[in-house]
Amino acid sequence: MAIYGTALLCICVIAGMIVGKFLGALLHLDPKVNVGGVGFAMLLLICLTDWLRRRGAMRPPTEAGILFWSSIYIPVVVAMAASQDVRSAVTGGPAAILAGVLSVLCCLALVPVISRMGRTDDSLD
Amino acid sequence: MSDSLKSVFVDYSLVTAFAVIGLTVGFSYFLSHRLTRGRLHGSAIAIMLGLLMAYFGGMETHGKKGIADLPIFAGIGLMGGNMIRDLAIVATSMGVHLGEIRKTGLGGVVSLLVGVFVPFIVGAGVARAFGYTDAVSMTTIGAGAATFIVGPVTGTALGASSDIIALSVAAGLVKAILVMIGTPFIAKSIGLNNPRTALIFGGLMGTTSGVAGGLAATDPKLVPYGAMTATFHTGLGCLLGPSVMYFLIRQVA
């Protein structure tokens, strides 16, 4: 049933968030901060679905319960964009705009540099 | 609009949101095919339309949640809020190959550190150029240039004034929006077409909303990779901001 997949996904998200909050608390961060919760949830989901698949317990309807949420991802991002505080960003003044723009440009320029660095210990592909 | 009609949209706000966003996405793909022959991806247009809607919503209500501050569109705030967004991001990891993550290893860690360090320095420099010469303000604005969550967290920890914190949030928002819109245009020139570069991109840019939106508009297959590292960026920024970065910036301020 599709609910099994959705429940599995939700359990992974909750578990990841708990780990992220716990890590934040360990590091004495603000309780609002979640250190890599989404990342842990993803790794957990990858491992669990892989294990279930190998045991043959991952039926197509179960998988559909996860894939639906994955396929609704772009519309969710559009909704996220529509609920951003764009007015504050635009009216934040030149210092805010310049700080944002320059930090994006500097980081973008470094993407190929670091990407190439990772390649040295890798066979040609 | 008559009140009874309005109450339908308000009572069924999440359902309204799915309908409105679905129509927006459909309209965007139509524009993408007709006006740009698919060269500008439909989802990129949809995200820009979303941001435009957010701008007008903000102008109308002076709230912080874009179009979602209008009661009939409140469901869009729920649909695009952290809860559903994170659920959908995690679901995309079904297409992730663990081998790709392992191969990126060191590059991912370096990208995270550089991705936190560089915005702080750039942001603090800009702050100084605009006359904010005390270390607390410089660090807070630098933190905002990392992401709009690191900004207020760092500013609060250091006791920055509320106008400086607002400025840091604005810097972070500018960054998120620029990454959302700009990524599809520069993807080719920075080699952003494979999981490894997407992982590094996520670590460097940090802003989860920006990375998620930008990669979705570039190639949806790359989203889980970028999102995975981006989610560690904010935590690292909140950790280093009020500590290491503040001490470093205090040395030069």
Short mmCIF file of C-alpha atoms in Angstrom, two decimals, chain A residues 18-89:
data_model
loop_
_atom_site.label_atom_id
_atom_site.label_comp_id
_atom_site.label_asym_id
_atom_site.label_seq_id
_atom_site.Cartn_x
_atom_site.Cartn_y
_atom_site.Cartn_z
CA ILE A 18 15.87 14.44 15.61
CA VAL A 19 19.50 13.57 14.82
CA GLY A 20 20.06 17.08 13.41
CA LYS A 21 18.60 18.78 16.50
CA PHE A 22 20.52 16.46 18.79
CA LEU A 23 23.75 17.31 17.00
CA GLY A 24 22.90 21.01 17.30
CA ALA A 25 22.27 20.62 21.03
CA LEU A 26 25.56 18.73 21.43
CA LEU A 27 27.34 21.68 19.81
CA HIS A 28 25.43 24.15 22.04
CA LEU A 29 23.75 25.84 19.08
CA ASP A 30 20.52 27.82 19.07
CA PRO A 31 17.55 25.40 19.42
CA LYS A 32 16.29 26.68 16.05
CA VAL A 33 19.31 25.17 14.31
CA ASN A 34 19.23 21.74 12.80
CA VAL A 35 22.61 20.37 11.74
CA GLY A 36 22.14 18.39 8.54
CA GLY A 37 18.76 16.90 9.46
CA VAL A 38 17.69 16.58 5.82
CA GLY A 39 21.03 15.00 4.94
CA PHE A 40 20.71 12.34 7.66
CA ALA A 41 17.10 11.67 6.65
CA MET A 42 18.20 11.14 3.04
CA LEU A 43 20.97 8.74 3.98
CA LEU A 44 18.56 6.80 6.22
CA LEU A 45 15.96 6.55 3.45
CA ILE A 46 18.58 5.43 0.92
CA CYS A 47 19.85 2.70 3.25
CA LEU A 48 16.41 1.50 4.38
CA THR A 49 14.90 1.29 0.88
CA ASP A 50 18.01 -0.51 -0.33
CA TRP A 51 17.73 -3.05 2.50
CA LEU A 52 13.99 -3.55 1.89
CA ARG A 53 14.58 -3.99 -1.83
CA ARG A 54 17.18 -6.68 -1.25
CA ARG A 55 14.76 -8.50 1.06
CA GLY A 56 12.08 -8.21 -1.65
CA ALA A 57 9.84 -6.26 0.70
CA MET A 58 9.71 -3.13 -1.45
CA ARG A 59 6.55 -3.57 -3.54
CA PRO A 60 5.69 -1.11 -6.35
CA PRO A 61 2.75 0.46 -4.46
CA THR A 62 5.03 1.07 -1.47
CA GLU A 63 7.56 2.73 -3.73
CA ALA A 64 4.78 4.84 -5.30
CA GLY A 65 4.06 6.26 -1.85
CA ILE A 66 7.57 7.76 -1.86
CA LEU A 67 7.84 8.62 -5.54
CA PHE A 68 4.74 10.81 -5.42
CA TRP A 69 6.46 13.19 -2.99
CA SER A 70 9.62 13.17 -5.03
CA SER A 71 7.64 14.06 -8.18
CA ILE A 72 5.79 16.91 -6.44
CA TYR A 73 9.14 18.45 -5.57
CA ILE A 74 9.29 21.20 -8.21
CA PRO A 75 5.79 22.55 -7.47
CA VAL A 76 6.75 22.61 -3.79
CA VAL A 77 9.80 24.69 -4.69
CA VAL A 78 7.57 27.06 -6.67
CA ALA A 79 5.32 27.42 -3.61
CA MET A 80 8.43 28.03 -1.51
CA ALA A 81 9.54 30.79 -3.91
CA ALA A 82 6.06 32.35 -3.72
CA SER A 83 6.25 32.52 0.07
CA GLN A 84 9.70 34.14 0.35
CA ASP A 85 10.12 37.62 1.76
CA VAL A 86 11.08 39.08 -1.64
CA ARG A 87 9.97 42.58 -0.66
CA SER A 88 12.53 42.73 2.18
CA ALA A 89 15.26 41.44 -0.10
#
